[in-house]
Amino acid sequence: MRVSIFGATGSVGTSTLDVIEAAPPGTFEVVALTANRNVEALADAARRHGAEIAVIADDARKQELSEALAGNAIQAAAGTAGLMEAADIEVCCVIGAIVGASGLEPTLAADRRAERLALANQECLVFA
C-alpha cells in the first residue's frame, strides 16, 4: 500500500511510521513525507523508509534538507509548492496530520489523488 504522511515528524506521523515499521515487509511503501521545520527528523524518516520525496514546509530550510538527503535518491522540496507536489502523487492512503489551518490546502489536494484520507487534523474538518 502506497502511503504519504503529511506531518511526519509530529506525534501522529511518528506513530504512523512506527506502525509501518512493525508491519510485515512489503505491506507499505512510504511515498511522501512532510514536516514543518524539523529537517533532521524528516530526513532521517525519509531515509529509513525509502520515501520518494521529502518536503519541508519552511522554504528557508530547503538547502538544509537537500544536504541532509545528499547521496540518496530522495527528492527534496519545500514550501507550499513542495507540499502541493507531494499532494499530487497518487497513493492508496494519505495521513493528513499537518497542524492547523495550513494543512487544509495540501490535505484537500492529496484527497483528490488518494484512495483514502486518514485525517488527524481537527482544523481541516472545521474549515472544510
PDB file of C-alpha atoms in Angstrom, residues 11-56:
ATOM      1  CA  SER A  11       3.100  12.566  17.180  1.00  0.00           C
ATOM      2  CA  VAL A  12       0.584  11.187  14.649  1.00  0.00           C
ATOM      3  CA  GLY A  13       3.200  10.980  11.903  1.00  0.00           C
ATOM      4  CA  THR A  14       5.811   9.238  14.023  1.00  0.00           C
ATOM      5  CA  SER A  15       3.195   6.826  15.369  1.00  0.00           C
ATOM      6  CA  THR A  16       2.145   6.047  11.796  1.00  0.00           C
ATOM      7  CA  LEU A  17       5.770   5.372  10.844  1.00  0.00           C
ATOM      8  CA  ASP A  18       6.086   3.057  13.874  1.00  0.00           C
ATOM      9  CA  VAL A  19       3.069   1.057  12.627  1.00  0.00           C
ATOM     10  CA  ILE A  20       4.596   0.887   9.140  1.00  0.00           C
ATOM     11  CA  GLU A  21       7.903  -0.372  10.586  1.00  0.00           C
ATOM     12  CA  ALA A  22       6.094  -3.053  12.590  1.00  0.00           C
ATOM     13  CA  ALA A  23       4.152  -4.340   9.567  1.00  0.00           C
ATOM     14  CA  PRO A  24       5.460  -7.258   7.517  1.00  0.00           C
ATOM     15  CA  PRO A  25       7.964  -6.181   4.841  1.00  0.00           C
ATOM     16  CA  GLY A  26       6.275  -5.068   1.629  1.00  0.00           C
ATOM     17  CA  THR A  27       2.978  -4.155   3.293  1.00  0.00           C
ATOM     18  CA  PHE A  28       3.550  -0.411   2.981  1.00  0.00           C
ATOM     19  CA  GLU A  29       5.538   1.784   0.631  1.00  0.00           C
ATOM     20  CA  VAL A  30       6.229   5.253   2.013  1.00  0.00           C
ATOM     21  CA  VAL A  31       5.980   7.699  -0.878  1.00  0.00           C
ATOM     22  CA  ALA A  32       5.963  11.233   0.544  1.00  0.00           C
ATOM     23  CA  LEU A  33       6.803  12.641   3.950  1.00  0.00           C
ATOM     24  CA  THR A  34       6.348  16.254   5.019  1.00  0.00           C
ATOM     25  CA  ALA A  35       7.298  18.287   8.061  1.00  0.00           C
ATOM     26  CA  ASN A  36       7.058  21.888   9.128  1.00  0.00           C
ATOM     27  CA  ARG A  37      10.590  22.737  10.330  1.00  0.00           C
ATOM     28  CA  ASN A  38      12.301  19.595  11.698  1.00  0.00           C
ATOM     29  CA  VAL A  39      14.771  18.828   8.896  1.00  0.00           C
ATOM     30  CA  GLU A  40      16.773  16.269  10.857  1.00  0.00           C
ATOM     31  CA  ALA A  41      13.774  14.114  11.799  1.00  0.00           C
ATOM     32  CA  LEU A  42      12.272  14.421   8.309  1.00  0.00           C
ATOM     33  CA  ALA A  43      15.491  13.407   6.551  1.00  0.00           C
ATOM     34  CA  ASP A  44      16.007  10.504   8.961  1.00  0.00           C
ATOM     35  CA  ALA A  45      12.462   9.209   8.410  1.00  0.00           C
ATOM     36  CA  ALA A  46      12.725   9.632   4.628  1.00  0.00           C
ATOM     37  CA  ARG A  47      15.997   7.664   4.503  1.00  0.00           C
ATOM     38  CA  ARG A  48      14.757   4.984   6.908  1.00  0.00           C
ATOM     39  CA  HIS A  49      11.552   4.399   4.935  1.00  0.00           C
ATOM     40  CA  GLY A  50      12.861   4.990   1.413  1.00  0.00           C
ATOM     41  CA  ALA A  51      10.483   7.844   0.625  1.00  0.00           C
ATOM     42  CA  GLU A  52      10.376   9.218  -2.906  1.00  0.00           C
ATOM     43  CA  ILE A  53      10.012  12.831  -1.744  1.00  0.00           C
ATOM     44  CA  ALA A  54      10.548  14.738   1.499  1.00  0.00           C
ATOM     45  CA  VAL A  55       9.031  18.193   1.879  1.00  0.00           C
ATOM     46  CA  ILE A  56       9.897  20.807   4.464  1.00  0.00           C
TER      47      ILE A  56
END
